mmCIF file of C-alpha atoms in Angstrom:
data_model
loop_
_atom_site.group_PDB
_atom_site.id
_atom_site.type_symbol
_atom_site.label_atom_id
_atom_site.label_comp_id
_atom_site.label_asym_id
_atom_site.label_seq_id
_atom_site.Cartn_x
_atom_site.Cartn_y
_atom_site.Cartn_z
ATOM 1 C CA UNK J 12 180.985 -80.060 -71.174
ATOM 2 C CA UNK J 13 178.735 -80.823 -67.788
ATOM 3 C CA UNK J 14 177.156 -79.007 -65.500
ATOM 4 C CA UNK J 15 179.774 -78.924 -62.885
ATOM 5 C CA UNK J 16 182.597 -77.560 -65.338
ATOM 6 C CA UNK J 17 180.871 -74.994 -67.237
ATOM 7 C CA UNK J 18 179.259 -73.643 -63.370
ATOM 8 C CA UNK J 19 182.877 -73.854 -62.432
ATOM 9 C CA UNK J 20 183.792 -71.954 -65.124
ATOM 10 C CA UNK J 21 181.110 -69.413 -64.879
ATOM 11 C CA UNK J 22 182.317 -68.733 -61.978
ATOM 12 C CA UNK J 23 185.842 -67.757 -62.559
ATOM 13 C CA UNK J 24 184.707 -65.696 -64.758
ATOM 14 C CA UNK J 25 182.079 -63.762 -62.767
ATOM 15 C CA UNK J 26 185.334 -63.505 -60.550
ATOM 16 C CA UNK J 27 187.328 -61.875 -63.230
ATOM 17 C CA UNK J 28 185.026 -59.947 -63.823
ATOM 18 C CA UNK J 29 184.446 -58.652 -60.482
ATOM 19 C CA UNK J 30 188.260 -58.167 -59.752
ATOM 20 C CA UNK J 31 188.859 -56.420 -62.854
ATOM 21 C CA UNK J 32 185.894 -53.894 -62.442
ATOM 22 C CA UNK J 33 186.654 -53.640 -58.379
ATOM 23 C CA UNK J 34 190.059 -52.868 -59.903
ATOM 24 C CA UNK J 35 188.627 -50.011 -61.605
ATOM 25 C CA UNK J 36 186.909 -48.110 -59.370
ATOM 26 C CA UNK J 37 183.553 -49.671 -59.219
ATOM 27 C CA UNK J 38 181.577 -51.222 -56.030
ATOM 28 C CA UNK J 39 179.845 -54.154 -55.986
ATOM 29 C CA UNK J 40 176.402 -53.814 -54.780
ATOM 30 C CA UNK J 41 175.220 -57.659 -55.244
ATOM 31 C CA UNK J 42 176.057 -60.984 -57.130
ATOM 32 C CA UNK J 43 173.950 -63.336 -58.884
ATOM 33 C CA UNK J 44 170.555 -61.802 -58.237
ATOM 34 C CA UNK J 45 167.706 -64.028 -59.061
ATOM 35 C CA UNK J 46 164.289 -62.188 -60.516
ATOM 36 C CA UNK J 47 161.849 -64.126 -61.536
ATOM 37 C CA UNK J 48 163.261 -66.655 -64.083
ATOM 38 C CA UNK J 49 166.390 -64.376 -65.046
ATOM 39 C CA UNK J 50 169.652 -63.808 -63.275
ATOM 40 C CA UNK J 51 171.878 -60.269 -63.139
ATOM 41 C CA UNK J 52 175.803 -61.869 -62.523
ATOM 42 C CA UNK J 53 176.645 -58.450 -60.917
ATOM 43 C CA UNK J 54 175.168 -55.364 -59.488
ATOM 44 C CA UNK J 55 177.668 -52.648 -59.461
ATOM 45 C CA UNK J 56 178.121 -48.769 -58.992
ATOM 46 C CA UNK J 57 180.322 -46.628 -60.989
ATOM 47 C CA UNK J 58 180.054 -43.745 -58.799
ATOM 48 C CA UNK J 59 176.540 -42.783 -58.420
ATOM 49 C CA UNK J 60 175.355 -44.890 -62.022
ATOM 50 C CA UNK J 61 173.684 -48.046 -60.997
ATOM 51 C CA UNK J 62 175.947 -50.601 -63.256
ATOM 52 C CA UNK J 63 174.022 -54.165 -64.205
ATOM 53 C CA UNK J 64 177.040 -56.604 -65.537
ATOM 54 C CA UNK J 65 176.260 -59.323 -67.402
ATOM 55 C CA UNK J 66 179.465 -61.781 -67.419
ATOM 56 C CA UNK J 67 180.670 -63.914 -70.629
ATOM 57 C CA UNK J 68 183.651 -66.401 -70.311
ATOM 58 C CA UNK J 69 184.822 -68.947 -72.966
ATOM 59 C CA UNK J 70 187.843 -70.787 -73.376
ATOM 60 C CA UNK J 71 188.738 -70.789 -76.631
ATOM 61 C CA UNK J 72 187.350 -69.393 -79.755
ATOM 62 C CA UNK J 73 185.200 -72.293 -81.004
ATOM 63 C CA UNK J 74 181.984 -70.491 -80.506
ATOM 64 C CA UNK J 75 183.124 -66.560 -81.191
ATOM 65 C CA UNK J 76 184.169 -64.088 -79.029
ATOM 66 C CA UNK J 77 182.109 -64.432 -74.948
ATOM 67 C CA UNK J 78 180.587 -61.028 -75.648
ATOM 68 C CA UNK J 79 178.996 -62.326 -79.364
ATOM 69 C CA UNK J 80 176.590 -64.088 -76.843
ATOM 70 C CA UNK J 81 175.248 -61.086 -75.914
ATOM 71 C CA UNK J 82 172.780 -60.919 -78.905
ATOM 72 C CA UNK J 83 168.643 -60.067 -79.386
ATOM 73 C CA UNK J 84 167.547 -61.998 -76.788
ATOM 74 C CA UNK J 85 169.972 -61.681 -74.161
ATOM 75 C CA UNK J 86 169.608 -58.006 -74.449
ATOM 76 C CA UNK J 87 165.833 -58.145 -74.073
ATOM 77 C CA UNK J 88 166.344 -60.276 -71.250
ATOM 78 C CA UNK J 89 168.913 -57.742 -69.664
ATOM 79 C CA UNK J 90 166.490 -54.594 -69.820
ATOM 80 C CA UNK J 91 163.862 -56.598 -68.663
ATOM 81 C CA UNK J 92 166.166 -57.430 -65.166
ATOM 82 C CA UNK J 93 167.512 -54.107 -65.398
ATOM 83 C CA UNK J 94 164.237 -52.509 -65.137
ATOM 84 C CA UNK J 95 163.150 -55.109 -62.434
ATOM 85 C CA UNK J 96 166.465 -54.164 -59.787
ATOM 86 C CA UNK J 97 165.566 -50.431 -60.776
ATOM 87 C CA UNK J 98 161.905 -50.732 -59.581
ATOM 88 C CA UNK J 99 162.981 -52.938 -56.392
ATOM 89 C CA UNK J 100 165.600 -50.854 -55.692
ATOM 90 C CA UNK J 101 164.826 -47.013 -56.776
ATOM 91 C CA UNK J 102 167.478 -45.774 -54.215
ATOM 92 C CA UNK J 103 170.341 -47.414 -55.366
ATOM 93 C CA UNK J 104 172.023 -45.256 -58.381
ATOM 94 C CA UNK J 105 170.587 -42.479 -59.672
ATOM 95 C CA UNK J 106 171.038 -43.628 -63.409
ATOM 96 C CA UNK J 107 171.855 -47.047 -64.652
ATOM 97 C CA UNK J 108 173.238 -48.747 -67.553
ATOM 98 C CA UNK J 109 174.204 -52.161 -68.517
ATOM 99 C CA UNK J 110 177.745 -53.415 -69.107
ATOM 100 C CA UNK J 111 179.302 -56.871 -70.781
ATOM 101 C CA UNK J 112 182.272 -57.919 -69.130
ATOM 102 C CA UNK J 113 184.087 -60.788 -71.489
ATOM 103 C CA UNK J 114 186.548 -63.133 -70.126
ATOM 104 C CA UNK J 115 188.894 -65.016 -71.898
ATOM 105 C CA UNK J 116 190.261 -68.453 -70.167
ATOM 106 C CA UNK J 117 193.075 -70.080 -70.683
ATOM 107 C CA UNK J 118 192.827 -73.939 -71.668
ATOM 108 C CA UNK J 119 193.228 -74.388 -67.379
ATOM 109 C CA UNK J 120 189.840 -72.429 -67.111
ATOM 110 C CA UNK J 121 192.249 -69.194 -65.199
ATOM 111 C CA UNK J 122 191.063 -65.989 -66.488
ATOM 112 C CA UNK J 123 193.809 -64.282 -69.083
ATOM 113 C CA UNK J 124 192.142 -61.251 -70.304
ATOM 114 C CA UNK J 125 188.720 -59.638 -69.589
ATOM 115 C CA UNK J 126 187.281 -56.915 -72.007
ATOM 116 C CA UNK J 127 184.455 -54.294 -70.377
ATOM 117 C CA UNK J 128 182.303 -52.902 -72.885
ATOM 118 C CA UNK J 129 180.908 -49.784 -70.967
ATOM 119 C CA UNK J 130 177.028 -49.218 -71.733
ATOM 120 C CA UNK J 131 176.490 -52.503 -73.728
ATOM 121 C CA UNK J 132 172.938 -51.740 -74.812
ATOM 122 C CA UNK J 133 172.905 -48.221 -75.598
#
């Protein structure tokens, strides 16, 4: 797959996965925030708990469940950013956590079904 399809389907599912937690109760805070050479897809909070979201979509099951991507390293990664937006933003929640949103598209890349898997890393 290029570039330009898999962005495109990144996107719909950072989407999803914003609908389906705004849906819930939560408020966004920011999207795709850049630190250093890592990325947080969304910055959320869940009352006064500071919520980093890291967003996994596939279509199909060819490669496992989105949220089996979520493994060793990515988790490293996501304390490491999570610690980073807590130390440039100490105001903003006054605990955090980090939750995996997974998105399962349909063969047209439209979201079907998102799973949130509250406190991903605890």
């Amino acid at each position: 797959m290029d570039g330009y399809r898999r962005a495109a389907l990144g996107g719909a599912g950072e989407a999803a996965a914003e609908a389906y937690l705004t849906g819930r109760g939560l408020r966004l805070v920011e999207r795709d925030v850049r630190i250093g050479r890592g990325q947080i897809d969304l910055v959320m909070l869940d009352g006064d708990v500071l919520v980093v979201v890291e967003v996994k979509a596939r279509r199909g099951r060819a490669f496992g469940l989105p949220e089996e991507a979520v493994h060793g390293l990515k988790q490293a990664q996501l304390r490491r950013l999570t610690n980073a937006y807590r130390a440039l933003h100490p105001r903003v929640g006054r605990s955090m956590r980090v939750d995996v949103v997974a998105v399962d598209l349909g063969p047209d890349g439209k979201p079907v079904r998102c799973r949130h898997i509250v406190n991903a890393l605890a």
